[in-house]
CSV table of C-alpha atoms in Angstrom, one decimal:
chain,number,residue,atom,x,y,z
U,1,MET,CA,9.1,2.9,-13.5
U,2,ARG,CA,10.1,1.7,-16.7
U,3,GLY,CA,11.5,-2.3,-16.7
U,4,PHE,CA,9.2,-3.6,-14.8
U,5,PRO,CA,7.3,-6.3,-16.4
U,6,ASN,CA,6.3,-8.4,-13.9
U,7,ILE,CA,6.3,-6.1,-11.1
U,8,LEU,CA,2.3,-4.8,-10.4
U,9,ASN,CA,2.2,-0.8,-9.8
U,10,ILE,CA,5.4,0.1,-9.2
U,11,ARG,CA,5.9,4.1,-9.1
U,12,SER,CA,7.5,6.7,-7.2
U,13,LEU,CA,6.7,9.0,-4.9
U,14,GLY,CA,9.2,11.7,-6.3
U,15,GLY,CA,7.7,14.9,-7.9
U,16,ILE,CA,4.8,15.7,-6.0
U,17,PRO,CA,4.4,19.0,-4.2
U,18,ALA,CA,3.9,19.8,-0.4
U,19,LYS,CA,2.6,23.1,0.9
U,20,ASP,CA,5.3,25.0,1.1
U,21,GLY,CA,6.8,25.1,-2.1
U,22,SER,CA,8.8,21.8,-1.5
U,23,LEU,CA,9.1,18.8,-3.8
U,24,VAL,CA,9.3,15.1,-2.5
U,25,ARG,CA,11.8,13.5,-3.0
U,26,ALA,CA,13.1,12.2,-7.1
U,27,GLY,CA,14.0,7.9,-6.0
U,28,LYS,CA,14.0,8.1,-2.0
U,29,LEU,CA,10.1,6.7,-2.0
U,30,LEU,CA,9.0,3.9,-4.5
U,31,ARG,CA,5.7,1.9,-3.9
U,32,SER,CA,4.0,-1.5,-5.5
U,33,ALA,CA,2.3,-4.4,-5.9
U,34,ASP,CA,3.8,-7.8,-4.1
U,35,LEU,CA,8.2,-9.1,-5.7
U,36,SER,CA,7.3,-12.7,-6.4
U,37,ASN,CA,7.7,-12.7,-9.6
U,38,ALA,CA,10.6,-10.1,-10.3
U,39,SER,CA,12.9,-11.4,-12.8
U,40,GLU,CA,16.7,-11.2,-12.4
U,41,ALA,CA,16.9,-8.5,-13.6
U,42,GLU,CA,14.6,-6.5,-12.0
U,43,GLN,CA,15.7,-7.1,-9.0
U,44,GLN,CA,19.7,-5.8,-10.4
U,45,LEU,CA,17.4,-2.7,-12.3
U,46,LEU,CA,15.9,-2.4,-8.4
U,47,VAL,CA,19.1,-2.2,-6.6
U,48,ARG,CA,21.1,-1.0,-9.4
U,49,LYS,CA,19.2,2.0,-11.2
U,50,TYR,CA,16.9,3.3,-8.2
U,51,ARG,CA,18.9,2.2,-5.0
U,52,VAL,CA,16.6,0.3,-2.7
U,53,ARG,CA,18.3,-0.9,0.2
U,54,THR,CA,14.6,-1.7,2.1
U,55,ILE,CA,12.1,-3.4,0.8
U,56,ILE,CA,8.7,-3.1,3.8
U,57,ASP,CA,6.1,-6.8,2.4
U,58,LEU,CA,2.9,-5.0,4.4
U,59,ARG,CA,1.5,-8.1,3.8
U,60,THR,CA,0.1,-11.2,6.7
U,61,GLY,CA,2.4,-14.2,6.5
U,62,PHE,CA,-0.2,-16.2,5.3
U,63,GLU,CA,-0.5,-14.6,1.6
U,64,ARG,CA,3.6,-13.8,1.5
U,65,ARG,CA,4.8,-18.3,2.0
U,66,PRO,CA,3.1,-18.6,-1.4
U,67,ALA,CA,4.7,-15.7,-2.8
U,68,PRO,CA,8.2,-14.9,-0.5
U,69,ASP,CA,10.2,-11.2,-1.9
U,70,PRO,CA,12.8,-12.3,-3.6
U,71,VAL,CA,16.8,-12.4,-2.0
U,72,ILE,CA,18.6,-9.4,-2.9
U,73,GLU,CA,22.1,-9.2,-2.3
U,74,GLY,CA,22.4,-5.2,-0.2
U,75,VAL,CA,18.6,-5.0,0.1
U,76,GLU,CA,17.4,-5.1,3.9
U,77,ASN,CA,13.6,-7.4,4.0
U,78,VAL,CA,11.1,-5.5,6.1
U,79,LEU,CA,8.0,-7.7,7.6
U,80,ALA,CA,5.8,-4.8,9.2
U,81,PRO,CA,1.5,-6.6,8.0
U,82,LEU,CA,-0.7,-3.6,8.3
U,83,LEU,CA,-3.9,-6.4,8.4
U,84,PRO,CA,-5.3,-6.3,12.2
U,85,MET,CA,-6.9,-9.8,12.6
U,86,LYS,CA,-10.2,-8.2,12.9
U,87,THR,CA,-10.2,-7.8,10.0
U,88,LEU,CA,-8.0,-11.5,8.1
U,89,GLY,CA,-11.7,-12.0,6.8
U,90,VAL,CA,-13.6,-9.7,5.1
U,91,VAL,CA,-9.1,-8.9,3.1
U,92,ARG,CA,-9.3,-11.0,0.1
U,93,GLU,CA,-6.7,-10.7,-2.4
U,94,ASP,CA,-6.2,-14.3,-3.5
U,95,TYR,CA,-10.1,-13.9,-4.4
U,96,ASN,CA,-11.7,-17.2,-3.6
U,97,TRP,CA,-13.7,-18.4,-7.1
U,98,THR,CA,-15.1,-20.7,-5.2
U,99,GLU,CA,-17.6,-18.7,-2.7
U,100,MET,CA,-17.9,-16.1,-5.3
U,101,LEU,CA,-18.6,-18.7,-8.0
U,102,THR,CA,-21.3,-20.4,-5.6
U,103,LEU,CA,-22.5,-16.4,-4.3
U,104,ARG,CA,-21.3,-17.0,-1.0
U,105,TRP,CA,-19.1,-14.5,-1.4
U,106,ASN,CA,-20.8,-11.5,-2.7
U,107,PRO,CA,-17.9,-8.2,-2.1
U,108,ASP,CA,-20.0,-5.8,-1.9
U,109,ASP,CA,-20.9,-7.8,1.2
U,110,TYR,CA,-17.6,-6.6,2.0
U,111,ASP,CA,-17.4,-2.8,3.3
U,112,MET,CA,-13.8,-1.7,2.2
U,113,ARG,CA,-14.8,1.6,4.2
U,114,ARG,CA,-14.6,-0.1,7.4
U,115,ILE,CA,-11.5,-1.9,6.6
U,116,TYR,CA,-9.1,1.7,5.4
U,117,GLU,CA,-10.4,2.7,9.8
U,118,HIS,CA,-8.9,-0.2,10.5
U,119,PHE,CA,-5.2,0.2,8.8
U,120,VAL,CA,-5.3,3.0,11.3
U,121,ASP,CA,-6.3,0.6,14.3
U,122,PRO,CA,-4.6,0.7,17.6
U,123,ALA,CA,-3.1,-2.9,16.9
U,124,THR,CA,-1.6,-1.3,14.0
U,125,SER,CA,0.4,0.4,16.4
U,126,ASP,CA,3.9,-1.7,16.1
U,127,GLU,CA,4.2,-2.2,12.4
U,128,TRP,CA,3.2,1.7,11.8
U,129,GLN,CA,6.9,2.5,13.6
U,130,THR,CA,8.6,0.1,12.3
U,131,ILE,CA,7.6,2.2,8.9
U,132,PHE,CA,8.6,4.8,9.9
U,133,GLN,CA,11.6,3.5,11.8
U,134,VAL,CA,12.6,2.5,8.8
U,135,LEU,CA,12.6,6.0,6.9
U,136,LEU,CA,14.0,7.2,9.7
U,137,ASP,CA,16.8,5.3,9.1
U,138,ASN,CA,17.6,5.3,5.5
U,139,HIS,CA,19.8,7.9,5.3
U,140,ASP,CA,21.6,6.8,1.7
U,141,GLY,CA,19.6,5.7,-1.6
U,142,ALA,CA,16.1,4.2,-1.2
U,143,VAL,CA,12.6,2.2,-0.3
U,144,LEU,CA,9.9,0.4,-1.7
U,145,TRP,CA,6.9,-0.7,0.1
U,146,HIS,CA,4.1,-2.5,-0.6
U,147,CYS,CA,1.3,-5.6,-0.4
U,148,THR,CA,0.1,-8.4,-2.6
U,149,ASN,CA,-1.5,-5.2,-4.9
U,150,GLY,CA,0.1,-2.5,-4.0
U,151,LYS,CA,-3.5,-0.3,-3.8
U,152,ASP,CA,-5.0,-0.8,-0.1
U,153,ARG,CA,-2.2,-1.1,3.2
U,154,THR,CA,0.7,-0.3,0.0
U,155,GLY,CA,-1.6,3.2,-0.7
U,156,ALA,CA,-2.7,4.0,3.1
U,157,VAL,CA,0.9,4.2,4.0
U,158,ALA,CA,1.4,6.4,0.9
U,159,SER,CA,-0.4,8.5,3.1
U,160,ILE,CA,0.5,8.7,5.7
U,161,LEU,CA,3.7,9.4,4.6
U,162,LEU,CA,2.4,12.3,2.3
U,163,SER,CA,1.0,13.6,4.9
U,164,ALA,CA,3.6,13.9,7.6
U,165,LEU,CA,5.6,15.2,4.9
U,166,GLY,CA,3.3,18.6,4.7
U,167,VAL,CA,1.3,17.0,0.7
U,168,ARG,CA,-1.8,18.5,0.3
U,169,ARG,CA,-5.2,15.9,1.0
U,170,ALA,CA,-5.3,16.7,-3.0
U,171,ASP,CA,-2.5,15.3,-3.9
U,172,ILE,CA,-2.6,12.5,-1.7
U,173,ILE,CA,-5.4,11.8,-3.3
U,174,GLU,CA,-4.5,12.3,-6.4
U,175,ASP,CA,-1.5,10.2,-6.1
U,176,TYR,CA,-3.9,7.0,-4.9
U,177,LEU,CA,-6.6,7.1,-7.5
U,178,VAL,CA,-3.2,6.5,-10.4
U,179,THR,CA,-3.2,3.1,-9.0
U,180,ASN,CA,-6.4,2.2,-11.2
U,181,ARG,CA,-3.9,3.1,-14.9
U,182,TYR,CA,-1.7,1.1,-13.1
U,183,LEU,CA,-3.8,-2.5,-12.2
U,184,ALA,CA,-6.1,-2.2,-15.0
U,185,GLY,CA,-5.2,-4.7,-16.9
U,186,ARG,CA,-5.2,-7.6,-13.9
U,187,ARG,CA,-8.2,-6.3,-13.2
U,188,ARG,CA,-9.2,-7.4,-16.9
U,189,ALA,CA,-7.4,-10.4,-15.9
U,190,ILE,CA,-9.5,-11.1,-12.6
U,191,LEU,CA,-13.1,-10.6,-14.2
U,192,ALA,CA,-11.5,-12.7,-17.5
U,193,GLU,CA,-10.7,-15.1,-15.1
U,194,ALA,CA,-14.1,-15.2,-13.4
U,195,GLU,CA,-16.0,-15.2,-16.6
U,196,GLU,CA,-13.4,-17.9,-17.5
U,197,LYS,CA,-15.1,-19.7,-14.4
U,198,GLY,CA,-18.7,-19.1,-15.3
U,199,ALA,CA,-19.4,-16.3,-13.0
U,200,LYS,CA,-22.6,-14.6,-14.2
U,201,PRO,CA,-22.0,-10.8,-15.9
U,202,ALA,CA,-23.5,-9.0,-12.4
U,203,LEU,CA,-20.2,-10.1,-11.1
U,204,SER,CA,-18.2,-6.7,-11.9
U,205,ASP,CA,-20.3,-5.0,-11.0
U,206,ARG,CA,-20.0,-6.3,-7.5
U,207,MET,CA,-16.0,-6.8,-7.2
U,208,GLY,CA,-15.9,-3.3,-7.7
U,209,ALA,CA,-15.5,-2.6,-4.4
U,210,LEU,CA,-12.2,-5.0,-4.0
U,211,LEU,CA,-10.7,-3.9,-7.5
U,212,ASP,CA,-11.9,-0.7,-7.2
U,213,ALA,CA,-9.5,2.3,-5.8
U,214,ARG,CA,-12.0,4.5,-4.8
U,215,ALA,CA,-11.1,8.4,-2.7
U,216,GLU,CA,-14.2,7.6,-0.5
U,217,TYR,CA,-12.2,5.2,1.5
U,218,LEU,CA,-9.4,6.8,1.6
U,219,GLY,CA,-12.0,9.8,3.1
U,220,SER,CA,-13.0,6.8,4.9
U,221,MET,CA,-9.6,6.3,6.6
U,222,PHE,CA,-8.1,9.7,7.5
U,223,MET,CA,-12.1,10.7,9.5
U,224,ALA,CA,-10.7,7.5,11.4
U,225,ILE,CA,-8.3,9.9,12.0
U,226,ASN,CA,-9.5,12.5,12.6
U,227,ARG,CA,-12.7,10.6,15.4
U,228,ASP,CA,-10.0,8.9,16.5
U,229,TYR,CA,-7.0,11.4,17.0
U,230,GLY,CA,-7.8,14.2,16.2
U,231,GLY,CA,-6.4,14.2,13.2
U,232,VAL,CA,-2.9,12.8,11.3
U,233,GLU,CA,-0.9,15.1,13.9
U,234,GLY,CA,-2.4,12.7,16.5
U,235,PHE,CA,-1.8,10.0,15.2
U,236,LEU,CA,1.8,10.4,13.9
U,237,ARG,CA,1.9,11.3,17.8
U,238,ASP,CA,0.4,8.6,19.1
U,239,ILE,CA,0.4,5.2,16.5
U,240,CYS,CA,3.4,6.4,15.1
U,241,LYS,CA,5.0,7.7,17.5
U,242,LEU,CA,6.9,10.0,16.0
U,243,ASP,CA,7.9,13.3,18.0
U,244,ALA,CA,8.6,16.5,16.4
U,245,ALA,CA,12.3,16.0,16.3
U,246,ASP,CA,11.0,13.0,14.3
U,247,LEU,CA,9.1,14.8,11.6
U,248,GLN,CA,11.8,17.3,10.9
U,249,GLN,CA,14.4,14.4,10.2
U,250,LEU,CA,11.0,13.2,7.7
U,251,ARG,CA,10.6,16.2,5.4
U,252,TYR,CA,15.0,16.5,5.5
U,253,LEU,CA,15.4,12.9,4.3
U,254,TYR,CA,12.4,13.3,2.3
U,255,LEU,CA,11.9,16.9,0.8
U,256,GLN,CA,14.2,18.7,-1.1
């Protein structure tokens, strides 16, 4: 998507194929990194060209307070912090330089696969229900959801939604990994900042686990879903509280 220099990793799910031969509708489902730096022109572009009617913020209050979403006329802002309390000590999207540089924080010690399992923990049920209710209520315009980098929580929501729409797992993973291309500049900037602050050269290797989108992370999430709910259908039923009519409605709204 062009015209958004201040919004990273922004893209549409439109055109992704489903198993039945249909395609995800263009201009209905958007994902991105945080919107706090969006200019007035970018905000108006979201509303006028892309017809965004609802923005779902997946960040915690700790993340939102210093970088709140803009208030845009005609757009509803919905909060759905997709991060159980048990994970808060692990995910540090603000990157704690002091701890890293003194080697008290080694990102490789943080198991990203476990974090992805937490995204589908029963404790997130209210958030998943909020997300899908927004999607079911969206009869006109587009829904945009985001976290901080538009990588992990945003990727998890996209993956579960695409699963509900009947998209093949390989296509879900392919879309998820596109993030690495969209965030390449931010990755370089983070590593450059670390180097300027005196980080040792090996830090870039240790930080890879946090900065990259990796297929095995998503794989761990789906493995947890299979283990705990018997598969995606069970997760959609038990955690997201979607019945057959809801799934049919989602496919009617977002497939063509």
